Amino acid sequence: MDANKSRKLSLMLVLFIQVLAATLPGCFLGASQQLPIKKPEVQTMASHGHGFGSSLYFPVTGNVYPDGYFAVSFSIGNPQKPFPLDIDTGSDLAWVQCDAPCTGCTGCTVPPDQLYKPAQGSFVLCEDPLCPVIQSLGETTCKGPYEQCHFHRSYADGSSVRGVLVRDNFYLGIINGTPFQPSLTFGCASDIQHGRHGPPPTTGLLGLGKTAANIFSQLRVENVIGHCYSAKGGGFMFIRNDPVSSSKVSWVPMSQNTLAKHYASGPADLLFGGAPTSIKGLHVIFDSGTTFTYFNSAVYEAILNLLSKDLNGKQIRQVQDPDLPVCWNDGKPFRVLSDVKSYFKPFTLGFTRTRNAQLQLTLENYLIISEHGNACLGILDGTKERMGNINVIGDISMLDKLVIYDKEGKQIGWSSANCSRIPKS
Ligand SMILES: *[C@@H]1O[C@H](CO)[C@@H](O)[C@H](O)[C@H]1NC(C)=O
């Protein structure tokens, strides 16, 4: 794999970085601004009479390396067509690349036959209550109630997306023998600006953040979501209409401070090989839309120091690798992570000041074996990636764990799990 491709890996880290509205590139749908529209029908799971008391599970594809993302495929529209969406708990809006005319915009990144074609009646107008909610996190506004509702989102890798909101049926599976296909509002993205990591790898993004834009918030269920990504690739995600009650799950409260718009927690102290380190009081965001884990420069340097001190005197030495900035080898190519077991110790994030929960970072949660046979650090310098002081727990550190985002209970939980095995609904 070439260096460019590997740079793509950390693509969808999402932090709502706002840019001035004056820089609007002027991408608007050519279609009439006065389209007829379906009245919003709020469909809840309960109103379907499903007595939805358990969970809906969805298989997930992808891996940390080399693909760099995990995606779920939902069929949308009539006739149904599948759209692989990058799962992103770091942003709030679902969007798909869309076949809609636009002027002065860069357009889409997937072939035309993979685009979503909105039907005439599916456009959401400004009068819709979700429109201002979704617009409040972007840089578009409405001039009148019967205009199409435009949206905009920008992400921490410098990428951004624009388009209009549409409402269409999402096929979410069969409940009690009946297809469950609620009508949900999402973005029809016709202008996609690449960030530092190139074009998005999927036809769309499944923003699962905390706002009402989240398609599962629109279902008006209790809104417990979770994912389980396997280190071997694939896995599953789920939504639940009832809280998870398992004694095996470690829970930490969601931060209610400045990071509150994200799924954040802390403070946590870092342990290395079970021993305390000088790295304490970390606040972290759990973001399934980020491939690797990012710490701010000071923490990152301290982690490099711990590792190099510990590896000092061992057979292994640091080598150049086109895929990631810090890699090691001992003279012969590594094939699997167990080849480096004798060299590396696990890290632990100890949330001792809240509920004594520990997030174990085994070797697979912070190292990858590159295609060049090196062991590479899957922890990166977030300050260098212009993420400021924010620490992000990315996909790599959530592998082989069931990670639960309980918005209602204001807590984040995890337990170790076999993510290759999808539980029965
Ligand atoms: C995980 O589940 C899969 C599928 O059931 C099974 O093949 C595999 O052996 C399990 N792995 C572990 C470590 O239990």
GROMACS .gro file of C-alpha atoms and ligand atoms in nm:
model
  439
    1MET     CA    1   0.000   0.000   0.000
    2ASP     CA    2   0.131   0.346  -0.077
    3ALA     CA    3   0.178   0.632   0.162
    4ASN     CA    4  -0.117   0.821   0.020
    5LYS     CA    5  -0.352   0.540   0.088
    6SER     CA    6  -0.235   0.507   0.444
    7ARG     CA    7  -0.283   0.879   0.502
    8LYS     CA    8  -0.646   0.817   0.423
    9LEU     CA    9  -0.684   0.596   0.725
   10SER     CA   10  -0.772   0.858   0.982
   11LEU     CA   11  -1.026   1.012   0.749
   12MET     CA   12  -1.348   1.067   0.934
   13LEU     CA   13  -1.241   1.224   1.255
   14VAL     CA   14  -1.510   1.474   1.318
   15LEU     CA   15  -1.494   1.776   1.543
   16PHE     CA   16  -1.733   2.035   1.396
   17ILE     CA   17  -1.466   2.284   1.314
   18GLN     CA   18  -1.657   2.588   1.196
   19VAL     CA   19  -1.541   2.799   0.907
   20LEU     CA   20  -1.684   3.141   0.820
   21ALA     CA   21  -2.006   3.147   0.623
   22ALA     CA   22  -1.841   3.397   0.387
   23THR     CA   23  -1.634   3.113   0.241
   24LEU     CA   24  -1.949   2.942   0.112
   25PRO     CA   25  -1.850   2.798  -0.229
   26GLY     CA   26  -2.203   2.843  -0.362
   27CYS     CA   27  -2.323   2.490  -0.418
   28PHE     CA   28  -2.698   2.484  -0.448
   29LEU     CA   29  -2.933   2.237  -0.600
   30GLY     CA   30  -3.048   2.342  -0.942
   31ALA     CA   31  -3.394   2.203  -0.877
   32SER     CA   32  -3.684   2.428  -0.787
   33GLN     CA   33  -3.691   2.565  -0.438
   34GLN     CA   34  -4.064   2.509  -0.416
   35LEU     CA   35  -4.094   2.134  -0.434
   36PRO     CA   36  -4.394   1.959  -0.284
   37ILE     CA   37  -4.302   1.774   0.029
   38LYS     CA   38  -4.440   1.498   0.240
   39LYS     CA   39  -4.551   1.614   0.581
   40PRO     CA   40  -4.313   1.481   0.844
   41GLU     CA   41  -4.442   1.152   0.973
   42VAL     CA   42  -4.290   1.068   1.302
   43GLN     CA   43  -4.264   0.693   1.315
   44THR     CA   44  -4.153   0.544   1.636
   45MET     CA   45  -4.078   0.182   1.698
   46ALA     CA   46  -4.354   0.172   1.953
   47SER     CA   47  -4.608   0.309   1.709
   48HIS     CA   48  -4.531   0.014   1.485
   49GLY     CA   49  -4.664  -0.204   1.759
   50HIS     CA   50  -4.345  -0.404   1.773
   51GLY     CA   51  -4.305  -0.381   2.145
   52PHE     CA   52  -3.943  -0.320   2.061
   53GLY     CA   53  -3.788  -0.423   2.387
   54SER     CA   54  -3.461  -0.566   2.272
   55SER     CA   55  -3.203  -0.478   2.013
   56LEU     CA   56  -3.158  -0.445   1.642
   57TYR     CA   57  -2.823  -0.576   1.521
   58PHE     CA   58  -2.650  -0.482   1.198
   59PRO     CA   59  -2.343  -0.654   1.054
   60VAL     CA   60  -2.042  -0.430   1.000
   61THR     CA   61  -1.762  -0.458   0.743
   62GLY     CA   62  -1.416  -0.308   0.746
   63ASN     CA   63  -1.101  -0.307   0.954
   64VAL     CA   64  -0.850  -0.071   1.111
   65TYR     CA   65  -0.575  -0.170   0.873
   66PRO     CA   66  -0.552  -0.147   0.577
   67ASP     CA   67  -0.907  -0.017   0.511
   68GLY     CA   68  -0.918   0.233   0.796
   69TYR     CA   69  -1.292   0.232   0.860
   70PHE     CA   70  -1.592   0.024   0.966
   71ALA     CA   71  -1.915   0.054   0.770
   72VAL     CA   72  -2.273  -0.061   0.797
   73SER     CA   73  -2.487  -0.101   0.486
   74PHE     CA   74  -2.845   0.025   0.495
   75SER     CA   75  -3.092  -0.007   0.211
   76ILE     CA   76  -3.260   0.324   0.144
   77GLY     CA   77  -3.543   0.436  -0.083
   78ASN     CA   78  -3.791   0.271  -0.312
   79PRO     CA   79  -3.669   0.061  -0.485
   80GLN     CA   80  -3.426  -0.017  -0.207
   81LYS     CA   81  -3.060   0.028  -0.279
   82PRO     CA   82  -2.778  -0.050  -0.032
   83PHE     CA   83  -2.546   0.226   0.088
   84PRO     CA   84  -2.234   0.144   0.289
   85LEU     CA   85  -2.199   0.415   0.554
   86ASP     CA   86  -1.891   0.487   0.763
   87ILE     CA   87  -1.999   0.456   1.127
   88ASP     CA   88  -1.913   0.778   1.308
   89THR     CA   89  -1.996   0.848   1.671
   90GLY     CA   90  -1.790   1.170   1.638
   91SER     CA   91  -2.047   1.352   1.423
   92ASP     CA   92  -2.423   1.378   1.428
   93LEU     CA   93  -2.563   1.370   1.075
   94ALA     CA   94  -2.611   1.077   0.835
   95TRP     CA   95  -2.551   1.162   0.471
   96VAL     CA   96  -2.512   0.977   0.144
   97GLN     CA   97  -2.348   1.088  -0.175
   98CYS     CA   98  -2.630   1.206  -0.387
   99ASP     CA   99  -2.722   1.244  -0.751
  100ALA     CA  100  -2.838   1.603  -0.749
  101PRO     CA  101  -2.734   1.884  -0.981
  102CYS     CA  102  -2.516   2.151  -0.825
  103THR     CA  103  -2.322   2.444  -0.959
  104GLY     CA  104  -1.975   2.552  -0.853
  105CYS     CA  105  -1.918   2.246  -0.637
  106THR     CA  106  -1.674   1.959  -0.649
  107GLY     CA  107  -1.938   1.690  -0.668
  108CYS     CA  108  -1.913   1.337  -0.543
  109THR     CA  109  -1.644   1.075  -0.520
  110VAL     CA  110  -1.823   0.750  -0.609
  111PRO     CA  111  -1.947   0.634  -0.954
  112PRO     CA  112  -2.292   0.764  -1.057
  113ASP     CA  113  -2.459   0.423  -1.022
  114GLN     CA  114  -2.370   0.418  -0.652
  115LEU     CA  115  -2.531   0.756  -0.581
  116TYR     CA  116  -2.860   0.804  -0.402
  117LYS     CA  117  -3.131   0.953  -0.626
  118PRO     CA  118  -3.383   1.152  -0.423
  119ALA     CA  119  -3.744   1.129  -0.535
  120GLN     CA  120  -3.928   1.457  -0.598
  121GLY     CA  121  -4.130   1.432  -0.280
  122SER     CA  122  -3.841   1.351  -0.053
  123PHE     CA  123  -3.687   1.696  -0.007
  124VAL     CA  124  -3.711   1.845   0.340
  125LEU     CA  125  -3.815   2.209   0.357
  126CYS     CA  126  -3.702   2.480   0.594
  127GLU     CA  127  -4.028   2.468   0.785
  128ASP     CA  128  -3.941   2.119   0.907
  129PRO     CA  129  -3.850   2.123   1.280
  130LEU     CA  130  -3.532   1.920   1.216
  131CYS     CA  131  -3.400   2.176   0.967
  132PRO     CA  132  -3.288   2.443   1.217
  133VAL     CA  133  -3.150   2.172   1.448
  134ILE     CA  134  -2.931   2.034   1.171
  135GLN     CA  135  -2.838   2.377   1.034
  136SER     CA  136  -2.723   2.499   1.374
  137LEU     CA  137  -2.404   2.291   1.347
  138GLY     CA  138  -2.318   2.396   0.994
  139GLU     CA  139  -2.299   2.722   0.808
  140THR     CA  140  -2.621   2.724   0.606
  141THR     CA  141  -2.940   2.910   0.691
  142CYS     CA  142  -3.290   2.937   0.552
  143LYS     CA  143  -3.448   3.246   0.398
  144GLY     CA  144  -3.804   3.119   0.397
  145PRO     CA  145  -4.010   2.827   0.524
  146TYR     CA  146  -4.070   2.666   0.182
  147GLU     CA  147  -3.709   2.658   0.063
  148GLN     CA  148  -3.518   2.333   0.051
  149CYS     CA  149  -3.327   2.284   0.373
  150HIS     CA  150  -2.954   2.298   0.299
  151PHE     CA  151  -2.697   2.150   0.531
  152HIS     CA  152  -2.322   2.176   0.580
  153ARG     CA  153  -2.076   1.986   0.796
  154SER     CA  154  -1.699   2.021   0.831
  155TYR     CA  155  -1.472   1.763   0.987
  156ALA     CA  156  -1.142   1.774   1.169
  157ASP     CA  157  -0.941   1.639   0.875
  158GLY     CA  158  -1.038   1.952   0.680
  159SER     CA  159  -1.305   1.781   0.471
  160SER     CA  160  -1.654   1.919   0.441
  161VAL     CA  161  -1.984   1.828   0.286
  162ARG     CA  162  -2.288   2.021   0.162
  163GLY     CA  163  -2.625   1.934   0.020
  164VAL     CA  164  -2.992   1.930   0.104
  165LEU     CA  165  -3.187   1.730   0.356
  166VAL     CA  166  -3.414   1.452   0.235
  167ARG     CA  167  -3.651   1.211   0.403
  168ASP     CA  168  -3.677   0.851   0.286
  169ASN     CA  169  -3.727   0.497   0.410
  170PHE     CA  170  -3.441   0.316   0.577
  171TYR     CA  171  -3.477  -0.060   0.576
  172LEU     CA  172  -3.369  -0.164   0.926
  173GLY     CA  173  -3.466  -0.529   0.925
  174ILE     CA  174  -3.762  -0.743   1.015
  175ILE     CA  175  -3.940  -0.705   1.348
  176ASN     CA  176  -4.202  -0.969   1.432
  177GLY     CA  177  -4.223  -1.070   1.067
  178THR     CA  178  -4.281  -0.717   0.941
  179PRO     CA  179  -4.023  -0.508   0.754
  180PHE     CA  180  -3.920  -0.216   0.970
  181GLN     CA  181  -3.854   0.073   0.736
  182PRO     CA  182  -3.907   0.407   0.907
  183SER     CA  183  -3.893   0.732   0.716
  184LEU     CA  184  -3.583   0.921   0.835
  185THR     CA  185  -3.417   1.253   0.761
  186PHE     CA  186  -3.061   1.253   0.630
  187GLY     CA  187  -2.829   1.451   0.409
  188CYS     CA  188  -2.823   1.424   0.030
  189ALA     CA  189  -2.463   1.531  -0.022
  190SER     CA  190  -2.382   1.680  -0.358
  191ASP     CA  191  -2.065   1.873  -0.273
  192ILE     CA  192  -1.784   1.686  -0.102
  193GLN     CA  193  -1.459   1.870  -0.035
  194HIS     CA  194  -1.168   1.638   0.043
  195GLY     CA  195  -0.965   1.690   0.354
  196ARG     CA  196  -0.603   1.599   0.423
  197HIS     CA  197  -0.680   1.228   0.392
  198GLY     CA  198  -0.840   1.219   0.048
  199PRO     CA  199  -1.192   1.125  -0.058
  200PRO     CA  200  -1.429   0.946   0.179
  201PRO     CA  201  -1.397   0.567   0.145
  202THR     CA  202  -1.771   0.495   0.151
  203THR     CA  203  -2.086   0.626  -0.018
  204GLY     CA  204  -2.180   0.803   0.301
  205LEU     CA  205  -2.141   0.864   0.669
  206LEU     CA  206  -2.358   0.743   0.956
  207GLY     CA  207  -2.330   1.020   1.212
  208LEU     CA  208  -2.438   0.878   1.547
  209GLY     CA  209  -2.356   1.177   1.767
  210LYS     CA  210  -2.573   1.319   2.039
  211THR     CA  211  -2.802   1.560   1.852
  212ALA     CA  212  -3.155   1.505   1.726
  213ALA     CA  213  -3.010   1.473   1.373
  214ASN     CA  214  -2.887   1.121   1.449
  215ILE     CA  215  -3.121   0.889   1.256
  216PHE     CA  216  -3.170   0.668   1.560
  217SER     CA  217  -3.267   0.969   1.773
  218GLN     CA  218  -3.538   1.026   1.513
  219LEU     CA  219  -3.681   0.683   1.596
  220ARG     CA  220  -3.762   0.815   1.945
  221VAL     CA  221  -3.633   0.500   2.107
  222GLU     CA  222  -3.426   0.515   2.418
  223ASN     CA  223  -3.123   0.557   2.199
  224VAL     CA  224  -2.866   0.323   2.334
  225ILE     CA  225  -2.627   0.245   2.049
  226GLY     CA  226  -2.317   0.034   2.040
  227HIS     CA  227  -2.060  -0.137   1.827
  228CYS     CA  228  -1.833  -0.435   1.845
  229TYR     CA  229  -1.547  -0.428   1.593
  230SER     CA  230  -1.340  -0.742   1.553
  231ALA     CA  231  -0.962  -0.723   1.532
  232LYS     CA  232  -1.001  -0.976   1.248
  233GLY     CA  233  -1.225  -0.730   1.059
  234GLY     CA  234  -1.603  -0.696   1.054
  235GLY     CA  235  -1.827  -0.708   1.357
  236PHE     CA  236  -2.165  -0.558   1.436
  237MET     CA  237  -2.344  -0.250   1.562
  238PHE     CA  238  -2.675  -0.229   1.743
  239ILE     CA  239  -2.947  -0.001   1.870
  240ARG     CA  240  -3.150  -0.081   2.178
  241ASN     CA  241  -3.472   0.043   2.322
  242ASP     CA  242  -3.378  -0.051   2.676
  243PRO     CA  243  -3.068  -0.003   2.889
  244VAL     CA  244  -2.790  -0.258   2.890
  245SER     CA  245  -2.771  -0.425   3.226
  246SER     CA  246  -2.470  -0.649   3.245
  247SER     CA  247  -2.232  -0.676   3.533
  248LYS     CA  248  -1.954  -0.736   3.280
  249VAL     CA  249  -1.983  -0.383   3.142
  250SER     CA  250  -1.755  -0.109   3.279
  251TRP     CA  251  -1.936   0.225   3.283
  252VAL     CA  252  -1.805   0.580   3.299
  253PRO     CA  253  -2.018   0.895   3.307
  254MET     CA  254  -2.034   1.107   2.993
  255SER     CA  255  -1.865   1.442   3.038
  256GLN     CA  256  -2.099   1.734   3.081
  257ASN     CA  257  -1.825   1.996   3.025
  258THR     CA  258  -1.693   2.156   2.707
  259LEU     CA  259  -1.659   1.816   2.542
  260ALA     CA  260  -2.025   1.742   2.611
  261LYS     CA  261  -2.128   1.756   2.246
  262HIS     CA  262  -1.917   1.444   2.196
  263TYR     CA  263  -1.925   1.105   2.364
  264ALA     CA  264  -1.652   1.204   2.607
  265SER     CA  265  -1.534   1.096   2.947
  266GLY     CA  266  -1.255   1.144   3.194
  267PRO     CA  267  -1.036   1.218   3.373
  268ALA     CA  268  -0.836   0.900   3.319
  269ASP     CA  269  -0.483   0.806   3.417
  270LEU     CA  270  -0.260   0.603   3.187
  271LEU     CA  271  -0.095   0.286   3.314
  272PHE     CA  272   0.180   0.102   3.127
  273GLY     CA  273   0.232  -0.266   3.196
  274GLY     CA  274   0.001  -0.220   3.492
  275ALA     CA  275   0.220   0.046   3.653
  276PRO     CA  276   0.124   0.413   3.699
  277THR     CA  277   0.283   0.669   3.465
  278SER     CA  278   0.316   1.048   3.477
  279ILE     CA  279   0.025   1.072   3.230
  280LYS     CA  280  -0.279   1.164   3.436
  281GLY     CA  281  -0.611   1.342   3.408
  282LEU     CA  282  -0.685   1.270   3.041
  283HIS     CA  283  -1.021   1.361   2.895
  284VAL     CA  284  -1.106   1.143   2.596
  285ILE     CA  285  -1.366   1.124   2.319
  286PHE     CA  286  -1.490   0.787   2.194
  287ASP     CA  287  -1.506   0.822   1.816
  288SER     CA  288  -1.581   0.528   1.590
  289GLY     CA  289  -1.521   0.757   1.292
  290THR     CA  290  -1.149   0.781   1.368
  291THR     CA  291  -0.925   0.491   1.271
  292PHE     CA  292  -0.641   0.540   1.517
  293THR     CA  293  -0.612   0.686   1.865
  294TYR     CA  294  -0.492   1.044   1.906
  295PHE     CA  295  -0.338   1.214   2.208
  296ASN     CA  296  -0.218   1.570   2.231
  297SER     CA  297   0.154   1.626   2.171
  298ALA     CA  298   0.261   1.625   2.536
  299VAL     CA  299   0.086   1.295   2.608
  300TYR     CA  300   0.199   1.147   2.277
  301GLU     CA  301   0.565   1.232   2.347
  302ALA     CA  302   0.534   1.085   2.695
  303ILE     CA  303   0.395   0.760   2.547
  304LEU     CA  304   0.681   0.742   2.294
  305ASN     CA  305   0.922   0.789   2.584
  306LEU     CA  306   0.766   0.508   2.786
  307LEU     CA  307   0.784   0.275   2.488
  308SER     CA  308   1.140   0.359   2.386
  309LYS     CA  309   1.266   0.324   2.744
  310ASP     CA  310   1.095  -0.011   2.775
  311LEU     CA  311   1.224  -0.138   2.439
  312ASN     CA  312   1.577  -0.017   2.511
  313GLY     CA  313   1.813  -0.317   2.525
  314LYS     CA  314   1.568  -0.548   2.348
  315GLN     CA  315   1.628  -0.696   2.002
  316ILE     CA  316   1.373  -0.461   1.844
  317ARG     CA  317   1.458  -0.119   1.690
  318GLN     CA  318   1.271   0.167   1.531
  319VAL     CA  319   1.243   0.156   1.150
  320GLN     CA  320   1.093   0.370   0.873
  321ASP     CA  321   0.760   0.255   0.733
  322PRO     CA  322   0.556   0.444   0.471
  323ASP     CA  323   0.228   0.368   0.647
  324LEU     CA  324   0.270   0.512   0.997
  325PRO     CA  325   0.516   0.747   1.170
  326VAL     CA  326   0.649   0.511   1.441
  327CYS     CA  327   0.731   0.147   1.361
  328TRP     CA  328   0.963  -0.124   1.492
  329ASN     CA  329   1.129  -0.439   1.365
  330ASP     CA  330   1.368  -0.702   1.501
  331GLY     CA  331   1.534  -0.803   1.173
  332LYS     CA  332   1.271  -1.034   1.028
  333PRO     CA  333   0.923  -0.936   0.909
  334PHE     CA  334   0.645  -0.974   1.165
  335ARG     CA  335   0.330  -1.146   1.043
  336VAL     CA  336   0.087  -1.125   1.334
  337LEU     CA  337   0.068  -0.930   1.659
  338SER     CA  338   0.159  -1.233   1.867
  339ASP     CA  339   0.505  -1.213   1.703
  340VAL     CA  340   0.570  -0.899   1.912
  341LYS     CA  341   0.411  -1.015   2.237
  342SER     CA  342   0.748  -1.046   2.410
  343TYR     CA  343   0.841  -0.686   2.326
  344PHE     CA  344   0.533  -0.480   2.416
  345LYS     CA  345   0.328  -0.428   2.730
  346PRO     CA  346  -0.038  -0.329   2.746
  347PHE     CA  347  -0.158   0.019   2.833
  348THR     CA  348  -0.460   0.084   3.055
  349LEU     CA  349  -0.676   0.393   3.086
  350GLY     CA  350  -0.788   0.402   3.446
  351PHE     CA  351  -1.098   0.615   3.510
  352THR     CA  352  -1.025   0.583   3.880
  353ARG     CA  353  -1.167   0.918   3.982
  354THR     CA  354  -1.514   0.835   3.853
  355ARG     CA  355  -1.613   0.471   3.875
  356ASN     CA  356  -1.287   0.282   3.889
  357ALA     CA  357  -1.346   0.155   3.536
  358GLN     CA  358  -1.048   0.046   3.331
  359LEU     CA  359  -1.011   0.047   2.953
  360GLN     CA  360  -0.751  -0.218   2.873
  361LEU     CA  361  -0.542  -0.138   2.567
  362THR     CA  362  -0.393  -0.472   2.470
  363LEU     CA  363  -0.136  -0.487   2.188
  364GLU     CA  364  -0.412  -0.509   1.927
  365ASN     CA  365  -0.561  -0.188   2.071
  366TYR     CA  366  -0.254   0.023   1.997
  367LEU     CA  367  -0.032  -0.162   1.744
  368ILE     CA  368  -0.079  -0.287   1.390
  369ILE     CA  369   0.144  -0.512   1.178
  370SER     CA  370   0.200  -0.317   0.858
  371GLU     CA  371   0.214  -0.469   0.511
  372HIS     CA  372   0.591  -0.416   0.534
  373GLY     CA  373   0.619  -0.652   0.830
  374ASN     CA  374   0.672  -0.388   1.098
  375ALA     CA  375   0.491  -0.333   1.424
  376CYS     CA  376   0.355   0.023   1.404
  377LEU     CA  377   0.213   0.245   1.673
  378GLY     CA  378  -0.160   0.311   1.618
  379ILE     CA  379  -0.145   0.609   1.852
  380LEU     CA  380  -0.085   0.940   1.673
  381ASP     CA  381  -0.004   1.300   1.761
  382GLY     CA  382  -0.336   1.483   1.755
  383THR     CA  383  -0.181   1.826   1.794
  384LYS     CA  384   0.009   1.766   1.467
  385GLU     CA  385  -0.323   1.674   1.305
  386ARG     CA  386  -0.457   2.015   1.418
  387MET     CA  387  -0.691   1.865   1.672
  388GLY     CA  388  -0.568   2.083   1.955
  389ASN     CA  389  -0.571   1.932   2.301
  390ILE     CA  390  -0.843   1.678   2.236
  391ASN     CA  391  -0.769   1.308   2.293
  392VAL     CA  392  -0.958   1.064   2.074
  393ILE     CA  393  -1.010   0.694   2.135
  394GLY     CA  394  -1.035   0.563   1.779
  395ASP     CA  395  -1.137   0.230   1.629
  396ILE     CA  396  -0.808   0.057   1.705
  397SER     CA  397  -0.851   0.100   2.080
  398MET     CA  398  -1.210  -0.028   2.069
  399LEU     CA  399  -1.134  -0.355   1.884
  400ASP     CA  400  -1.274  -0.673   2.037
  401LYS     CA  401  -1.478  -0.468   2.283
  402LEU     CA  402  -1.849  -0.409   2.300
  403VAL     CA  403  -1.869  -0.029   2.326
  404ILE     CA  404  -2.201   0.117   2.441
  405TYR     CA  405  -2.311   0.479   2.413
  406ASP     CA  406  -2.599   0.531   2.651
  407LYS     CA  407  -2.722   0.883   2.586
  408GLU     CA  408  -3.021   0.844   2.812
  409GLY     CA  409  -2.819   0.718   3.107
  410LYS     CA  410  -2.540   0.968   3.022
  411GLN     CA  411  -2.275   0.698   3.034
  412ILE     CA  412  -2.032   0.512   2.812
  413GLY     CA  413  -1.963   0.143   2.872
  414TRP     CA  414  -1.746  -0.136   2.739
  415SER     CA  415  -1.668  -0.500   2.795
  416SER     CA  416  -1.438  -0.738   2.616
  417ALA     CA  417  -1.631  -0.941   2.359
  418ASN     CA  418  -1.606  -1.174   2.064
  419CYS     CA  419  -1.719  -0.933   1.794
  420SER     CA  420  -1.722  -1.204   1.525
  421ARG     CA  421  -2.035  -1.344   1.685
  422ILE     CA  422  -2.350  -1.137   1.631
  423PRO     CA  423  -2.592  -1.191   1.921
  424LYS     CA  424  -2.944  -1.302   1.835
  425SER     CA  425  -3.193  -1.015   1.851
  426LIG     C1  426  -1.560  -1.595   1.823
  426LIG     O1  427  -1.677  -1.636   1.757
  426LIG     C2  428  -1.653  -1.704   1.634
  426LIG     C3  429  -1.787  -1.727   1.566
  426LIG     O2  430  -1.878  -1.792   1.650
  426LIG     C4  431  -1.574  -1.831   1.661
  426LIG     O3  432  -1.545  -1.897   1.540
  426LIG     C5  433  -1.444  -1.795   1.731
  426LIG     O4  434  -1.374  -1.912   1.767
  426LIG     C6  435  -1.470  -1.712   1.857
  426LIG     N1  436  -1.343  -1.665   1.911
  426LIG     C7  437  -1.313  -1.673   2.039
  426LIG     C8  438  -1.180  -1.619   2.078
  426LIG     O5  439  -1.388  -1.722   2.121
   0.00000   0.00000   0.00000
